[in-house]
Short mmCIF file of C-alpha atoms in Angstrom, two decimals:
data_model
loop_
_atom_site.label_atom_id
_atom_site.label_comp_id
_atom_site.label_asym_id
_atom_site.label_seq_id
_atom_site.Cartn_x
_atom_site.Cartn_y
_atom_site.Cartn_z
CA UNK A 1179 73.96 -31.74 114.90
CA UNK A 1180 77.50 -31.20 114.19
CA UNK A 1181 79.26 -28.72 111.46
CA UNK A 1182 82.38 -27.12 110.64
CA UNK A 1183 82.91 -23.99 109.41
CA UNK A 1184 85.43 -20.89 109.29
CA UNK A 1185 84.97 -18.56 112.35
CA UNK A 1186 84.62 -15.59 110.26
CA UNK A 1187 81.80 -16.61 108.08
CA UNK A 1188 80.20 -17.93 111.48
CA UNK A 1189 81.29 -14.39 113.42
CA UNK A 1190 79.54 -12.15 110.65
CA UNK A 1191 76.23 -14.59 110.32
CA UNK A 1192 75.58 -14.84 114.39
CA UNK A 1193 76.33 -10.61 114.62
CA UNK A 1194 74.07 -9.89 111.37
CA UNK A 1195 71.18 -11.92 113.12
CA UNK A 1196 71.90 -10.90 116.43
CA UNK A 1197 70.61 -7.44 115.78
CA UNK A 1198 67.41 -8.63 114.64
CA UNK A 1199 66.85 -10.79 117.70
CA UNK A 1200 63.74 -10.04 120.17
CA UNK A 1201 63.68 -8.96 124.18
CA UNK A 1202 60.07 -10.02 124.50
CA UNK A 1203 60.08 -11.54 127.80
CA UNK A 1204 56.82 -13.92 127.41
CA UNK A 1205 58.76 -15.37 124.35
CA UNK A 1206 62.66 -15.94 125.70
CA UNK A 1207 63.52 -17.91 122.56
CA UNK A 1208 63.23 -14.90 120.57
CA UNK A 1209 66.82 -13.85 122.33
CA UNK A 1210 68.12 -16.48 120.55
CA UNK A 1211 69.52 -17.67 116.85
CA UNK A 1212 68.72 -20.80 115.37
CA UNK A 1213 70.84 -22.64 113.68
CA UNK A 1214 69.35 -25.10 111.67
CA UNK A 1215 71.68 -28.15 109.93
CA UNK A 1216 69.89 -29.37 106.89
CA UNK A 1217 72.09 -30.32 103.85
CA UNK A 1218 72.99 -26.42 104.29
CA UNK A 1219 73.71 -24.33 107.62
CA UNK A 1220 71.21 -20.98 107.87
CA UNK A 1221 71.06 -19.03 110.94
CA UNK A 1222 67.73 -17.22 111.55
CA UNK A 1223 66.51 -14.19 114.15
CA UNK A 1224 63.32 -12.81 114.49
CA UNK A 1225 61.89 -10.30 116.41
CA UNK A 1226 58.70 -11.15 115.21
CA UNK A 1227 58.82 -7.82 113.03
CA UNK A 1228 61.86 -8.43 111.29
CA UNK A 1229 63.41 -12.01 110.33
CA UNK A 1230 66.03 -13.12 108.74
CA UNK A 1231 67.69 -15.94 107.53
CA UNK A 1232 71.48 -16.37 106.42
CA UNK A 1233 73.05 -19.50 104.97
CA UNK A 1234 76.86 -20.19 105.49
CA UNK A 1235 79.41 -22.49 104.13
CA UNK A 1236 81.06 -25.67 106.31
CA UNK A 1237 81.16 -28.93 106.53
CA UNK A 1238 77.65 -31.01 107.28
CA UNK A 1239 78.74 -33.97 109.90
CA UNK A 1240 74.98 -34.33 111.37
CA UNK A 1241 72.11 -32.36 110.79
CA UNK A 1242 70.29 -30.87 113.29
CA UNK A 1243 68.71 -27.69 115.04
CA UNK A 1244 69.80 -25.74 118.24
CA UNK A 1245 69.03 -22.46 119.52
CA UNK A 1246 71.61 -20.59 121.23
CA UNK A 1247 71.13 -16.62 122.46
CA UNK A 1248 72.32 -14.53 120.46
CA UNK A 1249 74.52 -12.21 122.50
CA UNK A 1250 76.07 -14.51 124.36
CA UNK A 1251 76.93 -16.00 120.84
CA UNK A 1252 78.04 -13.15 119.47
CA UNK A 1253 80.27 -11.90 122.39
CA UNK A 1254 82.56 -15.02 122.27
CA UNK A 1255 82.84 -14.88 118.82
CA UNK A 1256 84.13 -11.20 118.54
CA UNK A 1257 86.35 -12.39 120.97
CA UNK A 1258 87.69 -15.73 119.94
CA UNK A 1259 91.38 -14.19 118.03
CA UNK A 1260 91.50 -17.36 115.39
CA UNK A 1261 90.18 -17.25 111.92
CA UNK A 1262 90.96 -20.93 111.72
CA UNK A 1263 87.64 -23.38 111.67
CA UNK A 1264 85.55 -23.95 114.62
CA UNK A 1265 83.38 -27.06 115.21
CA UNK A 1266 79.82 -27.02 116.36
CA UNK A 1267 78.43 -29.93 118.00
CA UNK A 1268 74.95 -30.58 120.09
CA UNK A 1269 75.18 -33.14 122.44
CA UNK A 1270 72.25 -33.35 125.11
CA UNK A 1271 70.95 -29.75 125.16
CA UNK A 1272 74.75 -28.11 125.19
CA UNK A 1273 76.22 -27.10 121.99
CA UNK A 1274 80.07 -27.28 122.38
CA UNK A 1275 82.38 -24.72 120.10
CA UNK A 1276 85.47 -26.58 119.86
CA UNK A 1277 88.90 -25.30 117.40
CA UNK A 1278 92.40 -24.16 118.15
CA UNK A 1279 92.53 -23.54 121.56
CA UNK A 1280 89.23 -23.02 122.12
CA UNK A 1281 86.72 -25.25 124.43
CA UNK A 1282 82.97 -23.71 124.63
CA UNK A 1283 80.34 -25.09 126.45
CA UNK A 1284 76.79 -23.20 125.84
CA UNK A 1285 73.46 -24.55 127.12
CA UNK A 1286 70.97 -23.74 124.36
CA UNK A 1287 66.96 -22.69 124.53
CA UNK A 1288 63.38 -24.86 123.22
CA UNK A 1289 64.28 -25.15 119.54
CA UNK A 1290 60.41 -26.29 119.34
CA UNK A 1291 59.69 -23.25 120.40
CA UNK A 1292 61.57 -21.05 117.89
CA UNK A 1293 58.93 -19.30 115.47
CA UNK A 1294 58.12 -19.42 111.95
CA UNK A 1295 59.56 -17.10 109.88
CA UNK A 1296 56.68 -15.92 106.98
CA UNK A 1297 58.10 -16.99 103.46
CA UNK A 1298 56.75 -14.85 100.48
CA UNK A 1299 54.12 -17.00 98.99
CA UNK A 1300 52.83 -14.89 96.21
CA UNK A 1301 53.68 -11.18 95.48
CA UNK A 1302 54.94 -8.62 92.76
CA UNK A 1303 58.55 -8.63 92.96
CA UNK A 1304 61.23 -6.73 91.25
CA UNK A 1305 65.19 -7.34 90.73
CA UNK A 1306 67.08 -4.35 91.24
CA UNK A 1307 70.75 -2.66 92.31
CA UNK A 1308 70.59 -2.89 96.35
CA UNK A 1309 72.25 0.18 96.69
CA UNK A 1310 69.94 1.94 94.89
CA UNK A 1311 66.77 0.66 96.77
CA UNK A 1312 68.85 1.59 100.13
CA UNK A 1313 69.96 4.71 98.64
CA UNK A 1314 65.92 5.90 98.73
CA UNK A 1315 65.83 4.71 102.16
CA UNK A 1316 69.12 6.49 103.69
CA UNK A 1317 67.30 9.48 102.28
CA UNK A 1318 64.08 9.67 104.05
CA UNK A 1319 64.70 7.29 106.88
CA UNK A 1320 65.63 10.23 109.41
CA UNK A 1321 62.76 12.27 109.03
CA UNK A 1322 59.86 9.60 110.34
CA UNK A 1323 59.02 10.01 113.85
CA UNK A 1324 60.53 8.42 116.61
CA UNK A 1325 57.23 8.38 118.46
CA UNK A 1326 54.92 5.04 118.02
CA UNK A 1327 51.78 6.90 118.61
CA UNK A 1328 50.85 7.19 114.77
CA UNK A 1329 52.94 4.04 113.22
CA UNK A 1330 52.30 5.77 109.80
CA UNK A 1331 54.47 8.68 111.01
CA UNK A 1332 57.43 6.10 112.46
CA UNK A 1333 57.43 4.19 109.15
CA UNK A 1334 58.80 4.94 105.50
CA UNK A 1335 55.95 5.03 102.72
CA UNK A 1336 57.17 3.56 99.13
CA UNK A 1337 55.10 3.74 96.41
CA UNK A 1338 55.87 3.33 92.63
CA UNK A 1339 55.18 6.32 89.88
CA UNK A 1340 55.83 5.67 86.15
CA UNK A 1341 59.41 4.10 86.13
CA UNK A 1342 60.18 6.09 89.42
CA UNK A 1343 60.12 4.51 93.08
CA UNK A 1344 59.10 7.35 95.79
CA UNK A 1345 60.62 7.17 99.37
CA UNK A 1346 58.75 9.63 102.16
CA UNK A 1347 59.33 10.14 105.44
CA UNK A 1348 57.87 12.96 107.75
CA UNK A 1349 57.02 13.65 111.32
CA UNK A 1350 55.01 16.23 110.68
CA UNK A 1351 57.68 19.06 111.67
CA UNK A 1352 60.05 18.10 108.39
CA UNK A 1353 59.69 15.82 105.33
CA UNK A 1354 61.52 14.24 103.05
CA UNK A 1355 61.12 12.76 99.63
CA UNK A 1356 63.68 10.77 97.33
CA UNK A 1357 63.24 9.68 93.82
CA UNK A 1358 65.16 6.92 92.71
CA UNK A 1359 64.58 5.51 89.10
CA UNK A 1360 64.30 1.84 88.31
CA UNK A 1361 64.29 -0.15 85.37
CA UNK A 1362 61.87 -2.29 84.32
CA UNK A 1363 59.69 -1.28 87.83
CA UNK A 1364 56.80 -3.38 88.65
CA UNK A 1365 53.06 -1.60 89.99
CA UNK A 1366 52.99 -2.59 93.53
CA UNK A 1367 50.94 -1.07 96.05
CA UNK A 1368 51.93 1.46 97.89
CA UNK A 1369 53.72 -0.01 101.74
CA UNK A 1370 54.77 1.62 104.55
CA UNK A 1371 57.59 0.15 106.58
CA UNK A 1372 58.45 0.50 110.35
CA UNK A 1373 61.58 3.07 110.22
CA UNK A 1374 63.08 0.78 113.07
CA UNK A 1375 63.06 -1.91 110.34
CA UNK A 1376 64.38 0.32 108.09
CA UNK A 1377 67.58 0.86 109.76
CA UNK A 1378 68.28 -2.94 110.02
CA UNK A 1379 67.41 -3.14 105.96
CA UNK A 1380 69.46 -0.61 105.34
CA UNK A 1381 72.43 -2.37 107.47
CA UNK A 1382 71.71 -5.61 105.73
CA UNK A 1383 71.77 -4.30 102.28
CA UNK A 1384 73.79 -1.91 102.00
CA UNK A 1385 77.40 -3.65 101.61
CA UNK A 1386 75.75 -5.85 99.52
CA UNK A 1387 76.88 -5.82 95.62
CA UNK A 1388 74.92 -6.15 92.91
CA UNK A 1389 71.28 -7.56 92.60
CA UNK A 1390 68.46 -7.80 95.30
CA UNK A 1391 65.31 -9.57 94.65
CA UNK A 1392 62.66 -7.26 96.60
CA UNK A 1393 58.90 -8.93 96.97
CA UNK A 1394 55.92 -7.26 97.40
CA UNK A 1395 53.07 -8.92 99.73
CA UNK A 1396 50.15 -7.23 101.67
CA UNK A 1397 51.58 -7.84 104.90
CA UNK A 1398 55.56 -7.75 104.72
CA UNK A 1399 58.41 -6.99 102.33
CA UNK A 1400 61.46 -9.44 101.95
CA UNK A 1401 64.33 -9.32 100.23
CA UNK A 1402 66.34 -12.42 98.79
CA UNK A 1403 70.12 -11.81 98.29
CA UNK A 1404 73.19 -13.78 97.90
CA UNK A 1405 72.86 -16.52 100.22
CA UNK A 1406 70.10 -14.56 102.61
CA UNK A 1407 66.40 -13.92 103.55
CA UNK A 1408 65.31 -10.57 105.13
CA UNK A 1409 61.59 -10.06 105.54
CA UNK A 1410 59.74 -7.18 107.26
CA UNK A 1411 55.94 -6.59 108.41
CA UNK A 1412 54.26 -3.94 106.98
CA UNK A 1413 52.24 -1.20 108.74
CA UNK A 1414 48.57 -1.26 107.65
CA UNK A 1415 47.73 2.36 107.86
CA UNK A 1416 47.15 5.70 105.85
CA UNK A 1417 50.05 8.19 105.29
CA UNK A 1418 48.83 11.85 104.52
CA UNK A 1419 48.38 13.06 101.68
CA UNK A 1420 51.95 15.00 101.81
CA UNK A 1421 51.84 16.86 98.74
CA UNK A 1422 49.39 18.91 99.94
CA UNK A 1423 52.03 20.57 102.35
CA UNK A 1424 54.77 21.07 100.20
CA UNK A 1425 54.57 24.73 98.82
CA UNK A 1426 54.07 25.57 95.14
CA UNK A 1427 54.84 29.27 95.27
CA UNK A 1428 57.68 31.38 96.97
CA UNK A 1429 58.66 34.84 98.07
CA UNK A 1430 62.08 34.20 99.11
CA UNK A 1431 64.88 32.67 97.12
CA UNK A 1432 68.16 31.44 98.53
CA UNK A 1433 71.00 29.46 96.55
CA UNK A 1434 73.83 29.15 98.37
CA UNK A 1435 77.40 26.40 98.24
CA UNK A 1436 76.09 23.47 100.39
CA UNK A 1437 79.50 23.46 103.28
CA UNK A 1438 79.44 26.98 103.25
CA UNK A 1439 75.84 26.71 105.12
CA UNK A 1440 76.94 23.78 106.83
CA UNK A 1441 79.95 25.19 108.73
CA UNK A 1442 77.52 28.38 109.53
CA UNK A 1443 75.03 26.24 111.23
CA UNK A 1444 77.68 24.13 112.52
CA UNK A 1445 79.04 27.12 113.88
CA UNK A 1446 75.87 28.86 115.04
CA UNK A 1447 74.71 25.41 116.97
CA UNK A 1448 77.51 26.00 119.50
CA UNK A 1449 75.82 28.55 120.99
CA UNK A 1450 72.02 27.83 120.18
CA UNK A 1451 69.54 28.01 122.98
CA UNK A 1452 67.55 25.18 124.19
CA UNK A 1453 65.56 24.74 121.43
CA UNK A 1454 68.44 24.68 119.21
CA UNK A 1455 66.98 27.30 117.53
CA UNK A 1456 69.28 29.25 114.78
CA UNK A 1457 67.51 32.37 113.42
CA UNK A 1458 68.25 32.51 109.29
CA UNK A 1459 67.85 36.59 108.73
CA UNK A 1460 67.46 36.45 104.74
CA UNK A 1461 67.40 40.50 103.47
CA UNK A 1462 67.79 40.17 99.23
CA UNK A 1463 67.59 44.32 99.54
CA UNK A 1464 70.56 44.05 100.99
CA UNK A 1465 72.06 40.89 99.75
CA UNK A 1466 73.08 39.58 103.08
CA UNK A 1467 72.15 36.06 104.24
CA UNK A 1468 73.30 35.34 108.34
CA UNK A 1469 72.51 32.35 110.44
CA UNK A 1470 72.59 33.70 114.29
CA UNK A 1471 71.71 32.18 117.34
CA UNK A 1472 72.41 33.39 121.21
CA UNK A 1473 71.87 31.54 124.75
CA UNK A 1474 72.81 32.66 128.04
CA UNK A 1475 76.74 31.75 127.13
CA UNK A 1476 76.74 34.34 124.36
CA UNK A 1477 75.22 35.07 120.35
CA UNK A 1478 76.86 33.97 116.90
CA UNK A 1479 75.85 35.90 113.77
CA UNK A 1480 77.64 33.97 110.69
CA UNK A 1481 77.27 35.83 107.29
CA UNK A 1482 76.94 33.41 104.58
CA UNK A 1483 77.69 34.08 100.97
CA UNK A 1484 74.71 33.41 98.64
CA UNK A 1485 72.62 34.66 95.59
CA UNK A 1486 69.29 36.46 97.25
CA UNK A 1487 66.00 37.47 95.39
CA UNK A 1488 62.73 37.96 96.84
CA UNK A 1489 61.74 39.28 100.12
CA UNK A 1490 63.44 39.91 103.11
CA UNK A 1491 62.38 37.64 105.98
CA UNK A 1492 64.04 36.74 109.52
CA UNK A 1493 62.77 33.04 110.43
CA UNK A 1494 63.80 29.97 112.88
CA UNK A 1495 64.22 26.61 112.65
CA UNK A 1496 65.49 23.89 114.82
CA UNK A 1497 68.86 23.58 114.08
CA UNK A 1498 69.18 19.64 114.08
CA UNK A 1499 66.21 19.63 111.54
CA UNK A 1500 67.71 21.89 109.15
CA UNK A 1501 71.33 19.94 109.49
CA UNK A 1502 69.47 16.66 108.31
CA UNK A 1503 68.80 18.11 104.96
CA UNK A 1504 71.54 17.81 103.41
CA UNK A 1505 73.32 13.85 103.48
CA UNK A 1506 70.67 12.94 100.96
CA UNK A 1507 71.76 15.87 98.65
CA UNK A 1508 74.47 15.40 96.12
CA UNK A 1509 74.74 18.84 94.28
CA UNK A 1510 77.26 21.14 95.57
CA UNK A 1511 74.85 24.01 95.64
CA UNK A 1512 71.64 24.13 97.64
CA UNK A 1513 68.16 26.09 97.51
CA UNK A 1514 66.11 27.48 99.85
CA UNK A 1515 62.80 28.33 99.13
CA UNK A 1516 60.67 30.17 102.07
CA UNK A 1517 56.97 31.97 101.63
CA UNK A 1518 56.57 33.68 104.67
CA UNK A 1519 56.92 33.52 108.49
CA UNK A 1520 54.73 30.41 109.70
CA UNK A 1521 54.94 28.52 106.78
CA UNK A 1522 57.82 25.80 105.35
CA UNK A 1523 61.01 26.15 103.99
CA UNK A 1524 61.95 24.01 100.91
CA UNK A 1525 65.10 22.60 100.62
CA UNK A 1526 66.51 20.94 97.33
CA UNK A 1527 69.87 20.26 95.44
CA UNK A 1528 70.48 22.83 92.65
CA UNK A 1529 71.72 20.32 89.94
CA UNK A 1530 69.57 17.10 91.43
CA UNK A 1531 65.49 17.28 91.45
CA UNK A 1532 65.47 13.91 92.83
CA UNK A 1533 65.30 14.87 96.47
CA UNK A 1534 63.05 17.42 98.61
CA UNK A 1535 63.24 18.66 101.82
CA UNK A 1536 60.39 20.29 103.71
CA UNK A 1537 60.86 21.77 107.10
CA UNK A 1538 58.52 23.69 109.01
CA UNK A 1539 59.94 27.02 111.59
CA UNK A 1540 59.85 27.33 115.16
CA UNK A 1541 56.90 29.42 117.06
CA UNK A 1542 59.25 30.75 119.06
#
């Protein structure tokens, strides 16, 4: 195998796939990225729930496959200072980087060994704006659960209605839910997708302009853009049956500008107590809204300016829960809808239905 290509386009493949590369120690290969040399040059990593495959320009002296790991790769790249080209060669299980200055010589891992990975064989599929698609996903992503013990909770469900794509995300304490409306939207089934997969997706796509051709399969989701492949396994599980906990009817009304509530619980978090709990004190009969909060250090009571109706109610939340809410919303204004102590607050954008926010308060 031996190729030339500019270091840049090589520098952005080999850190792109490095990410996705695996630390299973039964399976060392899976550190690596192959590069395979067939009339094109594609790098692939796979973790073995993600894969992807990238295809860069150069010149095609010999084809080939090698195997290299990935962030050994990657480190000497970031740190070679020439955007001139840079010639890859394999000659008796050592690939040598050669260019300007520059003399490499990396032993490489069982090629043989690298796995498959799964091409889309059949499958609804769907052509849309990538930002859009990654838009949903930025919106819900941070509300799945960290923990793996229920992979439904850990995973993003997307599931088509009419000409609308849902994104949810919940783990169990908040929830979110985006709507983003497509064109021409296919009826797939309902997916849920690992939210550690979901951050790579989002990475991949999101700098990427224009189209993205998104397949649908029963066990994995891949996406085909420009000159790449990104595929990711699919959880095979239930999610709840969310609606059920999002509340129809309120007693407590709250619109308010969205930074003015974000400085005040900003503000209040300084001095929040272990918990990070901020206390929101809502009283419409006497048209004050504060956020407070106290620890041992001292107590912050921040008075925000808002329109009030309903009942008055004095309820926690944890502070990093409520501070979530509001990336995903766009309107300058916000809503909060509560319906007693114990149960959810709703939060939404005054001038955007699209996205909901659910949160539950503390027992404390």
């Amino acid at each position: 195998m031996k190729i030339t290509c500019l270091k840049e386009d090589l520098e952005k493949a080999v850190s792109n796939t490095e990410r996705i590369t695996g630390k299973n120690l039964n399976l060392p290969v899976l550190k690596g990225i192959l590069i395979n040399v067939n009339k094109s040059i594609v790098l692939s990593s796979t973790n073995l729930d993600l894969g992807i495959e990238i295809e860069i320009s150069g010149k095609v002296e010999k084809e080939g496959r090698v195997v290299i790991e990935g962030g050994i790769l990657n480190s000497l790249l970031s740190n070679i200072q020439t955007n001139k080209n840079l010639t890859l060669e394999l000659k008796s299980n050592n690939l040598f980087i050669t260019g300007e200055n520059i003399k490499i010589t990396l032993s490489t891992l069982p090629s043989n060994e690298f796995p498959l990975i799964p091409k889309p064989k059949k499958g609804k599929s769907i052509k849309i704006k990538a930002n859009l698609f990654t838009n949903g996903l930025k919106s819900v992503w941070s509300s799945a659960s960290n923990s793996t013990i229920k992979p439904e909770l850990s995973s993003v469900y997307i599931y088509p209605n009419g000409e609308q794509v849902i994104f949810v995300a919940t783990d169990s304490f908040r929830l979110s839910e985006k709507k983003i409306l497509f064109n021409n939207i296919v009826n797939f089934e309902p997916i849920l997708i690992p939210v550690k997969n979901v951050v790579e997706i989002i990475r991949n796509l999101e700098d990427t302009t224009g189209d993205v051709e998104i397949i649908f399969e029963e066990n994995q989701i891949s996406f085909i853009y420009k000159k790449q492949f990104l595929t990711s396994r699919i959880i095979n599980g239930a999610f709840p049956d969310y609606k059920q906990i999002i509340p129809k009817e309120f007693n407590t009304e709250i619109i308010s500008l969205k930074e003015d509530v974000i400085n005040s619980l900003k503000q209040s978090n300084v001095l929040s107590d272990k918990f990070n709990q901020i206390i929101f004190s809502v009283f419409p009969s006497k048209k004050t809204l504060t956020i407070k909060s106290q620890n041992e250090k001292g107590e912050n009571i921040s008075r925000v300016e808002a329109s009030l109706n309903g009942d008055d109610i004095e309820i926690g939340f944890n502070y990093r829960y409520i501070i979530d809410a509001f990336q995903p919303i766009s309107s300058d204004s916000v809503s909060f809808s509560l319906t007693g102590p114990g149960r959810p607050m709703v939060i939404k954008g005054v001038s955007d239905g699209s996205f909901i926010y659910v949160v539950m308060p503390m027992n404390k």
